[in-house]
């Protein structure tokens, strides 16, 4: 079963240096969906160390759809969206702005 459009929660504004949690979830898809996050339409690597975009430290869990920034900085500002994917297809939530 193809995933439904996931529900994404993105904080609107986060002070520099604070942590931020972004969540993405859908429960219609079978087999269970895996989740990937995008910032300004660029995919965020599940491993922040291999992220070329900037030196942000974050943890991305593809199984739960949770993206946690340990200490945000100005470079983390942007439009975030998430895609839920399984063998039957994928679905994307609306982009949401996060300001730092």
PDB file of C-alpha atoms in Angstrom, residues 1-98:
ATOM      1  CA  UNK A   1       0.000   0.000   0.000  1.00  0.00           C
ATOM      2  CA  UNK A   2       1.373   3.349  -1.054  1.00  0.00           C
ATOM      3  CA  UNK A   3       2.111   5.776   1.818  1.00  0.00           C
ATOM      4  CA  UNK A   4      -0.379   8.546   2.568  1.00  0.00           C
ATOM      5  CA  UNK A   5       0.832  12.136   2.661  1.00  0.00           C
ATOM      6  CA  UNK A   6       2.873  12.235   5.888  1.00  0.00           C
ATOM      7  CA  UNK A   7       2.111  14.661   8.702  1.00  0.00           C
ATOM      8  CA  UNK A   8       5.136  16.880   9.227  1.00  0.00           C
ATOM      9  CA  UNK A   9       5.783  19.079  12.216  1.00  0.00           C
ATOM     10  CA  UNK A  10       8.501  21.694  11.846  1.00  0.00           C
ATOM     11  CA  UNK A  11       9.169  24.376  14.485  1.00  0.00           C
ATOM     12  CA  UNK A  12       8.562  27.873  13.084  1.00  0.00           C
ATOM     13  CA  UNK A  13      11.457  29.562  14.871  1.00  0.00           C
ATOM     14  CA  UNK A  14      14.342  28.199  16.920  1.00  0.00           C
ATOM     15  CA  UNK A  15      16.964  30.300  18.768  1.00  0.00           C
ATOM     16  CA  UNK A  16      20.573  29.810  17.630  1.00  0.00           C
ATOM     17  CA  UNK A  17      22.297  27.093  19.651  1.00  0.00           C
ATOM     18  CA  UNK A  18      19.065  25.410  20.783  1.00  0.00           C
ATOM     19  CA  UNK A  19      17.975  21.942  19.731  1.00  0.00           C
ATOM     20  CA  UNK A  20      15.089  21.448  17.321  1.00  0.00           C
ATOM     21  CA  UNK A  21      13.034  18.335  16.564  1.00  0.00           C
ATOM     22  CA  UNK A  22      11.225  17.848  13.264  1.00  0.00           C
ATOM     23  CA  UNK A  23       8.779  14.980  12.936  1.00  0.00           C
ATOM     24  CA  UNK A  24       7.297  13.177   9.961  1.00  0.00           C
ATOM     25  CA  UNK A  25       4.830  10.307  10.150  1.00  0.00           C
ATOM     26  CA  UNK A  26       2.221   8.397   8.183  1.00  0.00           C
ATOM     27  CA  UNK A  27       0.621   5.082   9.085  1.00  0.00           C
ATOM     28  CA  UNK A  28      -1.269   3.911   5.994  1.00  0.00           C
ATOM     29  CA  UNK A  29       1.676   2.574   4.027  1.00  0.00           C
ATOM     30  CA  UNK A  30       2.526  -1.119   3.962  1.00  0.00           C
ATOM     31  CA  UNK A  31       5.268  -2.222   4.247  1.00  0.00           C
ATOM     32  CA  UNK A  32       6.219   0.466   6.769  1.00  0.00           C
ATOM     33  CA  UNK A  33       7.539   3.669   5.250  1.00  0.00           C
ATOM     34  CA  UNK A  34      11.034   5.000   5.586  1.00  0.00           C
ATOM     35  CA  UNK A  35      11.428   8.759   5.767  1.00  0.00           C
ATOM     36  CA  UNK A  36      13.832  11.187   4.181  1.00  0.00           C
ATOM     37  CA  UNK A  37      14.098  14.917   4.901  1.00  0.00           C
ATOM     38  CA  UNK A  38      14.861  17.751   2.491  1.00  0.00           C
ATOM     39  CA  UNK A  39      15.959  21.314   3.119  1.00  0.00           C
ATOM     40  CA  UNK A  40      15.233  23.753   0.276  1.00  0.00           C
ATOM     41  CA  UNK A  41      14.649  20.681  -1.937  1.00  0.00           C
ATOM     42  CA  UNK A  42      18.127  19.295  -1.150  1.00  0.00           C
ATOM     43  CA  UNK A  43      18.164  15.853   0.500  1.00  0.00           C
ATOM     44  CA  UNK A  44      19.588  15.744   4.024  1.00  0.00           C
ATOM     45  CA  UNK A  45      21.941  12.826   4.408  1.00  0.00           C
ATOM     46  CA  UNK A  46      20.965  10.343   7.155  1.00  0.00           C
ATOM     47  CA  UNK A  47      24.549  10.763   8.358  1.00  0.00           C
ATOM     48  CA  UNK A  48      25.275  14.416   9.193  1.00  0.00           C
ATOM     49  CA  UNK A  49      29.033  13.804   8.934  1.00  0.00           C
ATOM     50  CA  UNK A  50      28.685  13.158   5.217  1.00  0.00           C
ATOM     51  CA  UNK A  51      26.566  16.264   4.715  1.00  0.00           C
ATOM     52  CA  UNK A  52      28.404  18.607   2.361  1.00  0.00           C
ATOM     53  CA  UNK A  53      25.932  21.450   2.772  1.00  0.00           C
ATOM     54  CA  UNK A  54      27.235  22.784   6.080  1.00  0.00           C
ATOM     55  CA  UNK A  55      28.656  21.633   9.377  1.00  0.00           C
ATOM     56  CA  UNK A  56      25.359  21.165  11.136  1.00  0.00           C
ATOM     57  CA  UNK A  57      25.081  18.391  13.670  1.00  0.00           C
ATOM     58  CA  UNK A  58      21.815  16.522  13.432  1.00  0.00           C
ATOM     59  CA  UNK A  59      20.435  13.024  13.811  1.00  0.00           C
ATOM     60  CA  UNK A  60      18.038  11.678  11.211  1.00  0.00           C
ATOM     61  CA  UNK A  61      16.177   8.455  11.888  1.00  0.00           C
ATOM     62  CA  UNK A  62      14.760   7.094   8.592  1.00  0.00           C
ATOM     63  CA  UNK A  63      12.592   4.555  10.437  1.00  0.00           C
ATOM     64  CA  UNK A  64      10.793   7.053  12.693  1.00  0.00           C
ATOM     65  CA  UNK A  65      10.964  10.140  10.477  1.00  0.00           C
ATOM     66  CA  UNK A  66      12.521  12.225  13.262  1.00  0.00           C
ATOM     67  CA  UNK A  67      15.141  14.840  12.434  1.00  0.00           C
ATOM     68  CA  UNK A  68      16.852  16.360  15.481  1.00  0.00           C
ATOM     69  CA  UNK A  69      19.250  19.290  15.321  1.00  0.00           C
ATOM     70  CA  UNK A  70      21.467  19.306  18.411  1.00  0.00           C
ATOM     71  CA  UNK A  71      22.353  22.990  18.163  1.00  0.00           C
ATOM     72  CA  UNK A  72      20.867  24.951  15.289  1.00  0.00           C
ATOM     73  CA  UNK A  73      22.701  27.772  13.526  1.00  0.00           C
ATOM     74  CA  UNK A  74      21.723  30.307  10.871  1.00  0.00           C
ATOM     75  CA  UNK A  75      22.574  27.848   8.092  1.00  0.00           C
ATOM     76  CA  UNK A  76      19.755  25.571   9.235  1.00  0.00           C
ATOM     77  CA  UNK A  77      17.101  28.140   8.289  1.00  0.00           C
ATOM     78  CA  UNK A  78      15.094  26.961   5.318  1.00  0.00           C
ATOM     79  CA  UNK A  79      12.082  25.138   3.943  1.00  0.00           C
ATOM     80  CA  UNK A  80      11.859  21.579   5.223  1.00  0.00           C
ATOM     81  CA  UNK A  81       9.838  18.745   3.778  1.00  0.00           C
ATOM     82  CA  UNK A  82       9.733  15.007   4.249  1.00  0.00           C
ATOM     83  CA  UNK A  83       9.056  12.074   1.939  1.00  0.00           C
ATOM     84  CA  UNK A  84       7.639   8.752   3.130  1.00  0.00           C
ATOM     85  CA  UNK A  85       8.702   5.858   0.881  1.00  0.00           C
ATOM     86  CA  UNK A  86       7.916   2.156   0.679  1.00  0.00           C
ATOM     87  CA  UNK A  87       7.871  -0.534  -2.014  1.00  0.00           C
ATOM     88  CA  UNK A  88       4.527   0.705  -3.353  1.00  0.00           C
ATOM     89  CA  UNK A  89       5.478   4.353  -3.799  1.00  0.00           C
ATOM     90  CA  UNK A  90       6.063   7.570  -1.919  1.00  0.00           C
ATOM     91  CA  UNK A  91       4.282  10.646  -0.595  1.00  0.00           C
ATOM     92  CA  UNK A  92       5.596  14.070   0.367  1.00  0.00           C
ATOM     93  CA  UNK A  93       4.383  16.591   2.913  1.00  0.00           C
ATOM     94  CA  UNK A  94       4.155  20.322   2.279  1.00  0.00           C
ATOM     95  CA  UNK A  95       7.321  22.329   2.779  1.00  0.00           C
ATOM     96  CA  UNK A  96       7.419  24.224   6.061  1.00  0.00           C
ATOM     97  CA  UNK A  97       9.683  27.109   6.947  1.00  0.00           C
ATOM     98  CA  UNK A  98      12.004  26.921   9.953  1.00  0.00           C
TER      99      UNK A  98
END
